[in-house]
CSV table of C-alpha atoms and ligand atoms in Angstrom, one decimal:
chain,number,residue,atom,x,y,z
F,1,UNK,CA,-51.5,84.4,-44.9
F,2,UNK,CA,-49.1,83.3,-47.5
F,3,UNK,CA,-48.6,80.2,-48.8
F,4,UNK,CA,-46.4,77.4,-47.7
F,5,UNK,CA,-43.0,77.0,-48.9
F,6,UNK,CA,-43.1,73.6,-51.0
F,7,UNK,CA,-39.9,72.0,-48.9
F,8,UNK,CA,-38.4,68.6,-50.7
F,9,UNK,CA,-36.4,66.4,-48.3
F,10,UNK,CA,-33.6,63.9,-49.8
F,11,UNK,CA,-32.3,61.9,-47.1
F,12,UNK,CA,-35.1,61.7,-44.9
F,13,UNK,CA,-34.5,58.6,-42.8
F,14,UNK,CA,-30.7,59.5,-42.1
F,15,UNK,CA,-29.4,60.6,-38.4
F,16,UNK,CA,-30.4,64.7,-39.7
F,17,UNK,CA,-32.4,63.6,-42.1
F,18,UNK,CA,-35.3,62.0,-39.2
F,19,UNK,CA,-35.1,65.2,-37.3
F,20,UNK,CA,-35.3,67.7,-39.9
F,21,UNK,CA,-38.4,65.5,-41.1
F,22,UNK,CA,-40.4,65.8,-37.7
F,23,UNK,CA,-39.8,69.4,-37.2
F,24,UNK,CA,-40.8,70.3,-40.8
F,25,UNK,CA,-43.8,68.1,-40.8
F,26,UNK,CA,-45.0,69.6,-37.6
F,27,UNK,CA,-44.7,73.5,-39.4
F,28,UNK,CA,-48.0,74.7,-40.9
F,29,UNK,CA,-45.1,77.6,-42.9
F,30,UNK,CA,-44.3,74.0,-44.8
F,31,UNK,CA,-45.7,71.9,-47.5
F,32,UNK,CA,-43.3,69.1,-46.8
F,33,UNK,CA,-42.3,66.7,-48.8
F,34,UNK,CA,-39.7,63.9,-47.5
F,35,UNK,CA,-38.0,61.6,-50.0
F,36,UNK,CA,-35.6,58.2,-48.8
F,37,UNK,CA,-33.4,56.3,-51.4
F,38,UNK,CA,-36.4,54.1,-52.3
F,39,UNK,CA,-37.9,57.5,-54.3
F,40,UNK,CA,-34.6,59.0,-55.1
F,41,UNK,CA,-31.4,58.0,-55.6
F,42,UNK,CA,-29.4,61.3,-56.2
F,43,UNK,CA,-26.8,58.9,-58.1
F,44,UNK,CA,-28.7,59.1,-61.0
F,45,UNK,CA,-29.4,62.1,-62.8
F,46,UNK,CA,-32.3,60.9,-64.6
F,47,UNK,CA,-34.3,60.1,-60.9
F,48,UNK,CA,-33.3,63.1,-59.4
F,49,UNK,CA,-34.3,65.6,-62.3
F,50,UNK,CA,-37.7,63.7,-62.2
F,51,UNK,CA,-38.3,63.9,-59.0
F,52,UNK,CA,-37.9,67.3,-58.4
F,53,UNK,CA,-38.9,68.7,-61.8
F,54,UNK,CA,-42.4,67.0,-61.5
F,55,UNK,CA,-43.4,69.2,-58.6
F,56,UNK,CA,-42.0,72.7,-58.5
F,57,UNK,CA,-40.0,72.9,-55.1
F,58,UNK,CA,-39.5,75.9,-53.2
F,59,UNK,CA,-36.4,74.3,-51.3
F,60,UNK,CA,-34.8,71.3,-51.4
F,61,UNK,CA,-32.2,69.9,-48.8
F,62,UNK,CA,-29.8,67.9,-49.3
F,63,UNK,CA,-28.9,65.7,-46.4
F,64,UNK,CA,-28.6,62.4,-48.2
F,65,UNK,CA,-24.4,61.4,-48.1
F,66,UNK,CA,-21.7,58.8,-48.3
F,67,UNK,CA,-21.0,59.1,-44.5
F,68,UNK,CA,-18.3,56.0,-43.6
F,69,UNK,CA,-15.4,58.1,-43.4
F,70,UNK,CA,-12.8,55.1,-43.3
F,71,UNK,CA,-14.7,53.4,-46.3
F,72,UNK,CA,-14.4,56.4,-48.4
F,73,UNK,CA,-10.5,55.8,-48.9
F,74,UNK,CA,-11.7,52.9,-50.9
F,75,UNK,CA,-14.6,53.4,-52.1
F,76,UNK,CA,-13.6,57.0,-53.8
F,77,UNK,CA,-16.1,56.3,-56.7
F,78,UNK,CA,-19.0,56.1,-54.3
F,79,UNK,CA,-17.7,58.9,-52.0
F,80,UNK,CA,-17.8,61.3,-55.3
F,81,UNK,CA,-20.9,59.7,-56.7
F,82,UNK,CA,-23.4,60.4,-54.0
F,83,UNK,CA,-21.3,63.4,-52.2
F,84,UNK,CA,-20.4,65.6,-55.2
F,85,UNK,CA,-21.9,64.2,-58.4
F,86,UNK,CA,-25.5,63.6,-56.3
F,87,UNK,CA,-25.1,67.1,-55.4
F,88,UNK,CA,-24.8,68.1,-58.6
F,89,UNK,CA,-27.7,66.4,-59.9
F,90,UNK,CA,-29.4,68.1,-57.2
F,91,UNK,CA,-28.2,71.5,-58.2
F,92,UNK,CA,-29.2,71.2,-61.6
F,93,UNK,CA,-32.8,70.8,-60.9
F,94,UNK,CA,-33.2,73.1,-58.5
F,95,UNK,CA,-31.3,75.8,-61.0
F,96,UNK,CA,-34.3,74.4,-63.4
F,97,UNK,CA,-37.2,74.8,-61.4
F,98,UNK,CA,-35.4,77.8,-59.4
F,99,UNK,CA,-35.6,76.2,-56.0
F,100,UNK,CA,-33.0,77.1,-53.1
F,101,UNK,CA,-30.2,74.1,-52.9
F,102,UNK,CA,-29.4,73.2,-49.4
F,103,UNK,CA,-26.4,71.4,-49.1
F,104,UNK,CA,-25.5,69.7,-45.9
F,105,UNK,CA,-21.6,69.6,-45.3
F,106,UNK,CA,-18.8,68.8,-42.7
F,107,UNK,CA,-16.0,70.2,-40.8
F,108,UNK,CA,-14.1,67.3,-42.5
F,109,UNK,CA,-13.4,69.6,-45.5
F,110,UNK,CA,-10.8,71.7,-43.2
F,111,UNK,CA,-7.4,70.2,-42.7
F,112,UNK,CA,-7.3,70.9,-38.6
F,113,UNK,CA,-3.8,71.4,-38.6
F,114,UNK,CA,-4.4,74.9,-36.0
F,115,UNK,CA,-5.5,75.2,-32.8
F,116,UNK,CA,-8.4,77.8,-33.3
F,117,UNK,CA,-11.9,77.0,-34.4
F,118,UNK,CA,-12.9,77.3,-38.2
F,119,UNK,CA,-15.4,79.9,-39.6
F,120,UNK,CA,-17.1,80.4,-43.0
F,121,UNK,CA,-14.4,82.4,-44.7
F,122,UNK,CA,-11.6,79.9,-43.4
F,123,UNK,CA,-10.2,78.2,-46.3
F,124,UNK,CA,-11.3,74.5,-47.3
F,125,UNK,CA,-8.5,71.9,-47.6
F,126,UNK,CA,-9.6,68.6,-46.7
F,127,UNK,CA,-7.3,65.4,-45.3
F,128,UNK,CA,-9.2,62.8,-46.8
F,129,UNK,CA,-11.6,61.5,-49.4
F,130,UNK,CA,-14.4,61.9,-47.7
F,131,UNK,CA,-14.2,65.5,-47.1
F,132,UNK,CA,-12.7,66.1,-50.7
F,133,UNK,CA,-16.2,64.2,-51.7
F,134,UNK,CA,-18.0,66.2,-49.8
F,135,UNK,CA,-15.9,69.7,-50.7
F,136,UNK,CA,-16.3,68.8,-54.1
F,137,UNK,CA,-20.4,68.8,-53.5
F,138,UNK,CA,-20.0,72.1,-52.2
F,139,UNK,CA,-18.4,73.3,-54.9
F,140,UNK,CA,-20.1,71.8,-57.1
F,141,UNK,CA,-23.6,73.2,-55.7
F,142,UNK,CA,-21.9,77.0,-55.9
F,143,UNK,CA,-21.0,76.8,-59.4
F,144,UNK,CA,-24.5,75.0,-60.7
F,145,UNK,CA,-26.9,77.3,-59.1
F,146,UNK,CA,-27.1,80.8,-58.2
F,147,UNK,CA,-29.0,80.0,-54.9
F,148,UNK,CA,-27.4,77.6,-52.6
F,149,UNK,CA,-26.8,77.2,-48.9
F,150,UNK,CA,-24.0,75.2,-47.6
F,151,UNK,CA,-24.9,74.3,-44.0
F,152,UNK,CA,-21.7,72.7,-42.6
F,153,UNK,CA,-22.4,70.8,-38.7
F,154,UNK,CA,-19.9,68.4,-37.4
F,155,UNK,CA,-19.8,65.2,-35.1
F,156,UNK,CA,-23.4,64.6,-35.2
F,157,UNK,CA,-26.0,62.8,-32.6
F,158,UNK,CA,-29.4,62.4,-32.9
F,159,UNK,CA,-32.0,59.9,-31.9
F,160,UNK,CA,-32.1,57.6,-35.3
F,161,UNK,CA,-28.6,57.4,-35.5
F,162,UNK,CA,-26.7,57.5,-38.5
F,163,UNK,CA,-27.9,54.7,-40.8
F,164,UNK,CA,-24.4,54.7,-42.7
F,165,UNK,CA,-22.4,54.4,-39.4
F,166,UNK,CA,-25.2,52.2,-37.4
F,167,UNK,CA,-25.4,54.3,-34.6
F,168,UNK,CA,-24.2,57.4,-33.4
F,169,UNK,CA,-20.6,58.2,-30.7
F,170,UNK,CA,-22.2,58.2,-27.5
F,171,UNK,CA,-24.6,55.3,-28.5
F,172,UNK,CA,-21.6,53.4,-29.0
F,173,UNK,CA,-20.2,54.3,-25.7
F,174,UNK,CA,-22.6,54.4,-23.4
F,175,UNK,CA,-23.3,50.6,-25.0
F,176,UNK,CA,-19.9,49.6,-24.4
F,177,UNK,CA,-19.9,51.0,-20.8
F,178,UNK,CA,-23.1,49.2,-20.2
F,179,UNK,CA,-21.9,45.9,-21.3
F,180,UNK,CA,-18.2,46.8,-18.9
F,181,UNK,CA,-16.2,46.7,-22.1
F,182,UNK,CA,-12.8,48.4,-22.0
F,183,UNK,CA,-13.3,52.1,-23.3
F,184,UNK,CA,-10.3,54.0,-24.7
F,185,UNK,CA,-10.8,57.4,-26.0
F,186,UNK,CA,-9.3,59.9,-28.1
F,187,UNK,CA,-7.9,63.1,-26.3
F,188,UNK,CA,-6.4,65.1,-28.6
F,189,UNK,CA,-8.6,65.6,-32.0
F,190,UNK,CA,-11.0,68.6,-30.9
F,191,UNK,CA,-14.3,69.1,-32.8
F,192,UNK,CA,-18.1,70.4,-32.5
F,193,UNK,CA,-20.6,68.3,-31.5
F,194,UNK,CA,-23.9,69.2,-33.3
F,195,UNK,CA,-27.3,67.8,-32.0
F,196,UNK,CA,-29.5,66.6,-35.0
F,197,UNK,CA,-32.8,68.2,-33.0
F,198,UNK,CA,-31.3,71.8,-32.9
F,199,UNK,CA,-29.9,71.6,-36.7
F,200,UNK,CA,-33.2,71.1,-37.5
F,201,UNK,CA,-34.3,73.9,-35.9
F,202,UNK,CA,-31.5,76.1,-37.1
F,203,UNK,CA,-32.3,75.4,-41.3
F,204,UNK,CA,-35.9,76.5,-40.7
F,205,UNK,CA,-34.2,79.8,-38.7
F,206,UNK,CA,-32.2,79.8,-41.3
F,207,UNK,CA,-34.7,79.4,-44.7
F,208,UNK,CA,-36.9,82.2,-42.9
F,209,UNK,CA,-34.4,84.2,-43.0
F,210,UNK,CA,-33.3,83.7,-46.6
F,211,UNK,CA,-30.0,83.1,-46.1
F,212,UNK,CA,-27.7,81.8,-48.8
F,213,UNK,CA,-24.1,81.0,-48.9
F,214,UNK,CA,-21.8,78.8,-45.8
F,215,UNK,CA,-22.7,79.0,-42.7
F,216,UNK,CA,-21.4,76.6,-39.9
F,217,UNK,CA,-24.1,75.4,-37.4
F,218,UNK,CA,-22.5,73.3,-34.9
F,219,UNK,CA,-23.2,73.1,-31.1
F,220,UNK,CA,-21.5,76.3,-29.6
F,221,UNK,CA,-18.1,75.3,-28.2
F,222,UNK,CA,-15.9,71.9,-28.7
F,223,UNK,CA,-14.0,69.4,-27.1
F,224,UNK,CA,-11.9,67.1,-27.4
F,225,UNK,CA,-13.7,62.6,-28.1
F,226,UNK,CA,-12.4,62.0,-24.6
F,227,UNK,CA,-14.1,65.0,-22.8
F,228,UNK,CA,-17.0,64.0,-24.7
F,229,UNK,CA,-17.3,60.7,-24.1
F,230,UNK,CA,-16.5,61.4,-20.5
F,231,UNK,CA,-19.7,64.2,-19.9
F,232,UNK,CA,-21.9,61.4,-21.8
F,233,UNK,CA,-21.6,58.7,-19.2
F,234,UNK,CA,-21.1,61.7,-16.5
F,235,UNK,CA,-25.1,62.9,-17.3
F,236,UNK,CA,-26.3,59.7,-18.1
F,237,UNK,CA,-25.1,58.6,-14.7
F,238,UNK,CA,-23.0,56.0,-15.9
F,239,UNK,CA,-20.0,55.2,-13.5
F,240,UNK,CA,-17.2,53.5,-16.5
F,241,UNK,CA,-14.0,54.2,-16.8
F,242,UNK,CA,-12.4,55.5,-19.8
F,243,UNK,CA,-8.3,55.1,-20.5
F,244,UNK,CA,-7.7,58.3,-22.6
F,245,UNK,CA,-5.4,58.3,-25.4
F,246,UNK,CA,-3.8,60.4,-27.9
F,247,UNK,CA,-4.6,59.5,-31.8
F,248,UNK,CA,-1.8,58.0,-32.6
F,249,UNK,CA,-2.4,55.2,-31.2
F,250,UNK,CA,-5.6,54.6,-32.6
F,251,UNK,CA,-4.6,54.5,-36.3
F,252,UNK,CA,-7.6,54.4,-38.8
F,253,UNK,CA,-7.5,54.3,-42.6
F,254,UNK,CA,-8.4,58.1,-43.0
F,255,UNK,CA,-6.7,61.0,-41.8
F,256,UNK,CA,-8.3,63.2,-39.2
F,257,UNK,CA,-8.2,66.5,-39.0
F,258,UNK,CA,-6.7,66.6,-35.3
F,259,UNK,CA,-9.2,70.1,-34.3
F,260,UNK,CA,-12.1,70.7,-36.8
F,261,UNK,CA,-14.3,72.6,-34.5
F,262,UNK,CA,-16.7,75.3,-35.9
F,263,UNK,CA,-17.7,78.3,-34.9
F,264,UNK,CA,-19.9,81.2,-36.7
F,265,UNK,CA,-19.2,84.7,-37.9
F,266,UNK,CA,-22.7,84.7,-39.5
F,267,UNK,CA,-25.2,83.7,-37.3
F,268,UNK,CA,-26.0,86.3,-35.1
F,269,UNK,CA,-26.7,88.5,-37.7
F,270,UNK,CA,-28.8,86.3,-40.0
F,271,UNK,CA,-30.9,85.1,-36.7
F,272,UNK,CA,-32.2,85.0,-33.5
F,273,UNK,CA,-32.2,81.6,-33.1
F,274,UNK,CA,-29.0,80.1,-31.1
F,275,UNK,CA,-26.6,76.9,-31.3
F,276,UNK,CA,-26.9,76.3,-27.3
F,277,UNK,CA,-23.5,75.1,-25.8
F,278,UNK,CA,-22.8,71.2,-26.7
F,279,UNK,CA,-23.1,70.2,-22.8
F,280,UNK,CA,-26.7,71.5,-22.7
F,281,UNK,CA,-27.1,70.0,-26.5
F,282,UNK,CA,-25.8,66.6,-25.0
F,283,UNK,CA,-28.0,66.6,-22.0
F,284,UNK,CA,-31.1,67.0,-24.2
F,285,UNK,CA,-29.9,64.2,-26.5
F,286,UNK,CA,-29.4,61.8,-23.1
F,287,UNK,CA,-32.9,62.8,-21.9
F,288,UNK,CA,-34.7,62.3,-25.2
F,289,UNK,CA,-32.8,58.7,-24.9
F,290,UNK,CA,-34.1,58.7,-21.7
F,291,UNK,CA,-30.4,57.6,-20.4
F,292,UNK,CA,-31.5,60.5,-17.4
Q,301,NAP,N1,-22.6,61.8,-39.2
Q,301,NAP,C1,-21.7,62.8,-38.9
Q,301,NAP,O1,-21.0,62.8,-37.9
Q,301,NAP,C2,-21.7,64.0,-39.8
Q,301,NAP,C3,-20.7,65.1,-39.6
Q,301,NAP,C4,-20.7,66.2,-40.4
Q,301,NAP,C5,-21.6,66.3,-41.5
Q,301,NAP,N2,-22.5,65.3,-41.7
Q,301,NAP,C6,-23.3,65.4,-42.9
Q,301,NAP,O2,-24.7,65.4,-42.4
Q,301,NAP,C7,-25.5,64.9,-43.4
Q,301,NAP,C8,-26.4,63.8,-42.8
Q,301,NAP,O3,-25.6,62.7,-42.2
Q,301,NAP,P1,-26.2,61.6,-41.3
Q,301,NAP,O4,-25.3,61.5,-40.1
Q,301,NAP,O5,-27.6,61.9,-41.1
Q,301,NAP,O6,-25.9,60.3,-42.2
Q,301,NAP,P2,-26.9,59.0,-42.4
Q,301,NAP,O7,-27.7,58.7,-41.2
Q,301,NAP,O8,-26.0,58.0,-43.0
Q,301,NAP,O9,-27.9,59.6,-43.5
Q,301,NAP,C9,-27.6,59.7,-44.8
Q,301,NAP,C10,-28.8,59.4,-45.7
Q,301,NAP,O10,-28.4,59.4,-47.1
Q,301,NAP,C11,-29.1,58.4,-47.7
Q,301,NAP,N3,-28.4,58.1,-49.0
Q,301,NAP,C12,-27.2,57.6,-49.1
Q,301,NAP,N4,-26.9,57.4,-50.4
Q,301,NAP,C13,-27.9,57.8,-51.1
Q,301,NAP,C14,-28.2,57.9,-52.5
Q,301,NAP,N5,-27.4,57.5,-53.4
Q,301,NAP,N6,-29.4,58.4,-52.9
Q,301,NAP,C15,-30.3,58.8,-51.9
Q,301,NAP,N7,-30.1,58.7,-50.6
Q,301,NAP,C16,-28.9,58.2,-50.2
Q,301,NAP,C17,-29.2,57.3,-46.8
Q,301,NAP,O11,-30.2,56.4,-47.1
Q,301,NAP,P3,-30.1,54.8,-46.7
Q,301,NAP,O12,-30.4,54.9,-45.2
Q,301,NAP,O13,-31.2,54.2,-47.5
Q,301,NAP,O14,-28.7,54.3,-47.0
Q,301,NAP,C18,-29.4,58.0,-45.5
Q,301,NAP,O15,-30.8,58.2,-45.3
Q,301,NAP,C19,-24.6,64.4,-44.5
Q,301,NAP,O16,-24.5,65.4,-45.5
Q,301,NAP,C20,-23.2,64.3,-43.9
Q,301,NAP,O17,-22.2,64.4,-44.8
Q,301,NAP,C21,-22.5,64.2,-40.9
């Protein structure tokens, strides 16, 4: 039997971070070791190089991020702090003690000015800080190290919940449906949903496999917010209705790219494993919420 990879996990009690942690806890091909902000704070350069110098990783993933997209537009020092010059940090160790970087991106580095989905060898040009922040990290990560893996999901739901957003999409409406609040939703900005519990399963697919370099591992398919929002209360058996509207008249302080959906050219030939289709993604989400 060979010996467990040594796995390092920054981020471990975000929205990916919780499900990548039980799923590589529960694999015996693992020595896994998840780290929060209280042991790390990929800010500082000092920390990080400590931290994962001290024990000579195999892997270490990245999922720790600046995630209020509206904020960032402000806040552009923090956005570049923890999404590109944290990943860089992160890079440099892992160059040191020659450990694969994995990078967790976002479809918000492609502007989603065209109506087709975007692959790995679409070019990058994000609308807003944010995804410059987080285009930057990827960059950043390439140039450092010679073995990185940029795994870019989108619109993510999982059962914690993104700690930087306090709470996930459907969470919010499925709440607000609950409580008879007025819904209005989106129905022209197209995307991927990706389900926390099958990205988690995907990385280990793909760190079996060895692969290095982009890939996108989204949900297969996309949608628009509105037909989202719409199948959520649909399988959660929730009879609300929801006033559809087009983006415009939702103005928010950062752009969007109006369709940002993934898709892969890479996958089926790096692995076996699957992204299932969003519905089937979503109904697992709403069952593990027991909302069926
Ligand atoms: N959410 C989405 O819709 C979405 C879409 C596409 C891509 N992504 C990407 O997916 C990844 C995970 O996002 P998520 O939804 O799981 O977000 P999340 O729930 O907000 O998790 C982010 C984690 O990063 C940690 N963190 C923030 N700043 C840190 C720092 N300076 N040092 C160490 N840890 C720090 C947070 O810790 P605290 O809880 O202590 O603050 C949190 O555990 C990110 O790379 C994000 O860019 C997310």
């Amino acid at each position: 039997m060979t010996n467990p990879l040594k796995v390092a996990l920054i981020g471990a009690n975000g929205q990916l971070g919780s499900d990548i942690a039980k799923h590589f806890a529960d694999c015996d091909r693992y020595q896994f070791t998840p780290l929060n902000r209280a042991d790390i704070d990929i800010r500082q350069e000092e920390s990080v190089h400590q931290v994962l110098t001290s024990q000579k990783f195999d892997v270490v993933i990245n999922s720790a991020a600046y995630v209020r997209v509206d904020d960032c537009e402000q806040e552009v020092e923090t956005a570049f702090a923890v999404n590109a010059f944290g990943a860089l940090h992160i890079a440099r160790a892992c160059r040191e003690i020659d450990a694969l970087c994995v990078y967790i991106s976002t479809d918000y580095v492609f502007r989603g000015d065209r109506p087709s989905p975007y692959t790995e060898s679409d070019l990058a040009d994000p609308v807003n800080i944010y995804g410059a922040s987080k285009f930057t990290g990827e960059n950043l990560v390439r140039q450092t190290t010679p073995r990185s893996l940029i795994l870019r999901i989108s619109s993510v739901f999982g059962k914690a919940g993104a700690s930087g957003k306090g709470g996930n999409f459907i969470e919010t409406i499925i709440k607000k449906a609950k409580a008879g609040d007025p819904l209005k939703v989106v129905n022209d900005m197209f995307m991927s949903p990706t389900y926390t519990y099958d990205a988690a399963r995907l990385l280990d697919a793909l760190l079996q496999s060895g692969t290095t370099g982009i890939v996108h591992g989204a949900n297969a398919g996309s949608c628009s917010w509105y037909e989202f929002a719409t199948q959520a209360l649909e399988l959660a058996h929730i009879s609300h209705p929801i006033a559809s509207i087009p983006a415009s008249a939702f103005p928010t302080k950062a752009t969007r790219p109006m369709n940002s959906a993934l898709v892969s050219d890479r996958l089926e030939s790096i692995t076996t494993f699957k992204m299932r289709p969003w519905q089937e993604a979503l109904t697992a989400y709403l069952e593990e919420k027991s909302y069926r």
